[in-house]
Amino acid sequence: MELTAVRIDKPDDLNVIIGQSHFIKTVEDLHEALVGTSPHLKFGLAFCEASGPRLIRHSGNDTDLTELATKNATAVGAGHSFIVFLREGYPVNVLDAIRRVPEVCGIFCATANPVEVLIAETALGRGIVGVIDGQPPLGVEGPQDQADRRQLLRTIGYKL
């Protein structure tokens, strides 16, 4: 087995969701789920087909994001994996809809951080074994950090 890390190529201001699914219908169902979350959401997605013609299937409502998803799915090249890039929306707004897509088996990450995808390759093919999502902690939050966290959530509208 060979283990490699593939860095996801993305601008700092984009969010990415990386997951695993199991069926060609994934592309259309993910598209429908994302469109239904917000009329302002811009997205592109790509899915690595694991059998048959083994194509990278893609869709989206933003050409640049769809091309970026396709480029990154090509680099990852792991069967049954999918990549979604978001603009004008956040993973917290779409993760529930994505999880409810019947073909979705799991989600590896949903982040705006720099990401590396850990790929295991054997004679059978390639698969995602995990992701590196951001930097390790520098310490434990104190009372002021807790107050700052609570205030941030209220400032951005996620808490009352």
mmCIF file of C-alpha atoms in Angstrom:
data_model
loop_
_atom_site.group_PDB
_atom_site.id
_atom_site.type_symbol
_atom_site.label_atom_id
_atom_site.label_comp_id
_atom_site.label_asym_id
_atom_site.label_seq_id
_atom_site.Cartn_x
_atom_site.Cartn_y
_atom_site.Cartn_z
ATOM 1 C CA MET A 1 0.000 0.000 0.000
ATOM 2 C CA GLU A 2 1.176 3.490 -0.806
ATOM 3 C CA LEU A 3 0.046 6.434 1.315
ATOM 4 C CA THR A 4 0.124 9.949 -0.163
ATOM 5 C CA ALA A 5 -1.207 13.383 0.721
ATOM 6 C CA VAL A 6 -3.016 15.432 -1.921
ATOM 7 C CA ARG A 7 -3.365 19.129 -1.135
ATOM 8 C CA ILE A 8 -6.724 20.603 -2.105
ATOM 9 C CA ASP A 9 -6.164 23.582 -4.389
ATOM 10 C CA LYS A 10 -8.560 26.356 -3.363
ATOM 11 C CA PRO A 11 -8.653 30.066 -2.623
ATOM 12 C CA ASP A 12 -8.656 30.955 1.081
ATOM 13 C CA ASP A 13 -12.183 32.389 0.938
ATOM 14 C CA LEU A 14 -13.866 29.186 -0.299
ATOM 15 C CA ASN A 15 -15.312 26.399 1.802
ATOM 16 C CA VAL A 16 -14.869 22.796 0.746
ATOM 17 C CA ILE A 17 -16.749 19.656 1.710
ATOM 18 C CA ILE A 18 -15.174 16.275 1.007
ATOM 19 C CA GLY A 19 -17.127 13.077 1.390
ATOM 20 C CA GLN A 20 -17.776 9.552 0.223
ATOM 21 C CA SER A 21 -20.786 8.274 -1.638
ATOM 22 C CA HIS A 22 -21.739 5.113 -3.496
ATOM 23 C CA PHE A 23 -23.702 5.675 -6.685
ATOM 24 C CA ILE A 24 -23.681 7.672 -9.935
ATOM 25 C CA LYS A 25 -26.959 9.321 -8.851
ATOM 26 C CA THR A 26 -24.903 11.238 -6.257
ATOM 27 C CA VAL A 27 -24.160 14.141 -8.608
ATOM 28 C CA GLU A 28 -27.773 14.993 -9.341
ATOM 29 C CA ASP A 29 -28.951 14.402 -5.770
ATOM 30 C CA LEU A 30 -26.180 16.567 -4.277
ATOM 31 C CA HIS A 31 -26.972 19.295 -6.806
ATOM 32 C CA GLU A 32 -30.666 19.227 -5.870
ATOM 33 C CA ALA A 33 -29.866 19.226 -2.135
ATOM 34 C CA LEU A 34 -27.546 22.236 -2.468
ATOM 35 C CA VAL A 35 -29.908 24.252 -4.678
ATOM 36 C CA GLY A 36 -32.629 23.717 -2.094
ATOM 37 C CA THR A 37 -30.647 25.248 0.775
ATOM 38 C CA SER A 38 -30.368 28.863 -0.385
ATOM 39 C CA PRO A 39 -31.164 30.882 -3.504
ATOM 40 C CA HIS A 40 -27.845 32.735 -3.076
ATOM 41 C CA LEU A 41 -25.540 29.723 -2.667
ATOM 42 C CA LYS A 42 -22.943 29.263 -5.398
ATOM 43 C CA PHE A 43 -21.390 25.815 -5.689
ATOM 44 C CA GLY A 44 -19.547 23.336 -7.833
ATOM 45 C CA LEU A 45 -19.226 19.628 -7.184
ATOM 46 C CA ALA A 46 -17.455 16.616 -8.611
ATOM 47 C CA PHE A 47 -17.816 12.880 -7.946
ATOM 48 C CA CYS A 48 -15.256 10.166 -8.758
ATOM 49 C CA GLU A 49 -17.093 7.201 -10.227
ATOM 50 C CA ALA A 50 -15.587 3.909 -8.976
ATOM 51 C CA SER A 51 -16.796 1.420 -11.600
ATOM 52 C CA GLY A 52 -18.098 1.284 -15.165
ATOM 53 C CA PRO A 53 -16.620 4.119 -17.231
ATOM 54 C CA ARG A 54 -15.013 5.575 -14.033
ATOM 55 C CA LEU A 55 -15.557 9.184 -15.006
ATOM 56 C CA ILE A 56 -15.437 12.291 -12.870
ATOM 57 C CA ARG A 57 -19.055 13.412 -12.851
ATOM 58 C CA HIS A 58 -19.672 17.112 -12.137
ATOM 59 C CA SER A 59 -22.383 19.712 -11.694
ATOM 60 C CA GLY A 60 -22.982 23.102 -10.103
ATOM 61 C CA ASN A 61 -24.440 26.542 -10.582
ATOM 62 C CA ASP A 62 -21.053 28.312 -10.825
ATOM 63 C CA THR A 63 -18.730 27.381 -13.695
ATOM 64 C CA ASP A 64 -15.518 28.344 -11.877
ATOM 65 C CA LEU A 65 -16.425 26.331 -8.774
ATOM 66 C CA THR A 66 -17.454 23.327 -10.878
ATOM 67 C CA GLU A 67 -14.135 23.447 -12.736
ATOM 68 C CA LEU A 68 -12.256 23.741 -9.420
ATOM 69 C CA ALA A 69 -14.141 20.759 -7.983
ATOM 70 C CA THR A 70 -13.375 18.712 -11.111
ATOM 71 C CA LYS A 71 -9.675 19.658 -10.986
ATOM 72 C CA ASN A 72 -9.402 18.639 -7.322
ATOM 73 C CA ALA A 73 -11.406 15.427 -7.798
ATOM 74 C CA THR A 74 -8.971 14.519 -10.577
ATOM 75 C CA ALA A 75 -6.016 15.072 -8.221
ATOM 76 C CA VAL A 76 -7.615 13.017 -5.413
ATOM 77 C CA GLY A 77 -8.772 10.291 -7.795
ATOM 78 C CA ALA A 78 -10.343 8.148 -5.077
ATOM 79 C CA GLY A 79 -13.318 6.041 -6.054
ATOM 80 C CA HIS A 80 -16.710 7.140 -4.757
ATOM 81 C CA SER A 81 -15.354 10.393 -3.302
ATOM 82 C CA PHE A 82 -16.967 13.772 -3.861
ATOM 83 C CA ILE A 83 -15.855 17.373 -3.475
ATOM 84 C CA VAL A 84 -18.127 20.402 -3.111
ATOM 85 C CA PHE A 85 -16.912 24.010 -3.200
ATOM 86 C CA LEU A 86 -19.155 26.727 -1.734
ATOM 87 C CA ARG A 87 -19.395 30.478 -2.170
ATOM 88 C CA GLU A 88 -22.010 32.772 -0.582
ATOM 89 C CA GLY A 89 -22.831 30.064 1.933
ATOM 90 C CA TYR A 90 -21.210 27.931 4.600
ATOM 91 C CA PRO A 91 -20.997 24.207 5.315
ATOM 92 C CA VAL A 92 -23.151 24.640 8.434
ATOM 93 C CA ASN A 93 -25.958 25.734 6.091
ATOM 94 C CA VAL A 94 -25.751 22.683 3.793
ATOM 95 C CA LEU A 95 -24.341 19.735 5.767
ATOM 96 C CA ASP A 96 -27.703 18.476 6.946
ATOM 97 C CA ALA A 97 -29.030 18.488 3.374
ATOM 98 C CA ILE A 98 -25.900 16.674 2.144
ATOM 99 C CA ARG A 99 -26.133 14.048 4.902
ATOM 100 C CA ARG A 100 -29.757 13.364 3.935
ATOM 101 C CA VAL A 101 -28.767 12.426 0.368
ATOM 102 C CA PRO A 102 -29.295 8.637 0.379
ATOM 103 C CA GLU A 103 -26.055 7.892 -1.470
ATOM 104 C CA VAL A 104 -23.812 9.817 0.962
ATOM 105 C CA CYS A 105 -21.887 7.407 3.194
ATOM 106 C CA GLY A 106 -19.886 9.968 5.139
ATOM 107 C CA ILE A 107 -18.198 13.342 5.215
ATOM 108 C CA PHE A 108 -14.470 13.681 5.819
ATOM 109 C CA CYS A 109 -14.378 17.454 6.294
ATOM 110 C CA ALA A 110 -16.193 20.731 5.793
ATOM 111 C CA THR A 111 -13.851 23.682 6.114
ATOM 112 C CA ALA A 112 -12.327 26.877 4.771
ATOM 113 C CA ASN A 113 -8.910 25.783 6.112
ATOM 114 C CA PRO A 114 -6.119 24.472 3.934
ATOM 115 C CA VAL A 115 -6.773 20.733 3.474
ATOM 116 C CA GLU A 116 -4.739 17.696 2.530
ATOM 117 C CA VAL A 117 -6.504 14.457 1.642
ATOM 118 C CA LEU A 118 -4.711 11.293 2.730
ATOM 119 C CA ILE A 119 -4.935 8.683 -0.017
ATOM 120 C CA ALA A 120 -4.181 4.978 0.300
ATOM 121 C CA GLU A 121 -3.467 3.198 -2.973
ATOM 122 C CA THR A 122 -3.421 -0.568 -3.484
ATOM 123 C CA ALA A 123 -3.712 -2.842 -6.497
ATOM 124 C CA LEU A 124 -7.507 -2.473 -6.197
ATOM 125 C CA GLY A 125 -7.530 1.338 -6.420
ATOM 126 C CA ARG A 126 -7.410 4.534 -4.376
ATOM 127 C CA GLY A 127 -9.353 5.510 -1.286
ATOM 128 C CA ILE A 128 -9.494 8.383 1.187
ATOM 129 C CA VAL A 129 -8.273 7.332 4.630
ATOM 130 C CA GLY A 130 -8.562 10.768 6.220
ATOM 131 C CA VAL A 131 -7.895 14.465 5.908
ATOM 132 C CA ILE A 132 -5.560 17.003 7.449
ATOM 133 C CA ASP A 133 -7.742 20.042 8.198
ATOM 134 C CA GLY A 134 -5.897 22.997 9.678
ATOM 135 C CA GLN A 135 -3.236 23.400 12.335
ATOM 136 C CA PRO A 136 -2.938 21.699 15.756
ATOM 137 C CA PRO A 137 -4.172 23.579 18.873
ATOM 138 C CA LEU A 138 -1.844 25.999 20.607
ATOM 139 C CA GLY A 139 -3.538 25.739 24.014
ATOM 140 C CA VAL A 140 -6.809 25.455 25.901
ATOM 141 C CA GLU A 141 -9.340 28.282 25.914
ATOM 142 C CA GLY A 142 -9.657 30.380 29.019
ATOM 143 C CA PRO A 143 -12.585 32.461 30.313
ATOM 144 C CA GLN A 144 -11.917 35.381 27.930
ATOM 145 C CA ASP A 145 -11.614 32.981 24.965
ATOM 146 C CA GLN A 146 -14.970 31.437 25.935
ATOM 147 C CA ALA A 147 -16.587 34.865 26.132
ATOM 148 C CA ASP A 148 -15.094 35.801 22.745
ATOM 149 C CA ARG A 149 -16.419 32.556 21.187
ATOM 150 C CA ARG A 150 -19.910 33.154 22.551
ATOM 151 C CA GLN A 151 -19.890 36.753 21.310
ATOM 152 C CA LEU A 152 -18.679 35.766 17.836
ATOM 153 C CA LEU A 153 -21.558 33.285 17.440
ATOM 154 C CA ARG A 154 -24.035 36.005 18.358
ATOM 155 C CA THR A 155 -22.354 38.612 16.166
ATOM 156 C CA ILE A 156 -22.574 36.406 13.070
ATOM 157 C CA GLY A 157 -26.164 35.412 13.863
ATOM 158 C CA TYR A 158 -25.816 31.758 14.857
ATOM 159 C CA LYS A 159 -26.952 32.298 18.449
ATOM 160 C CA LEU A 160 -29.434 34.678 20.068
#
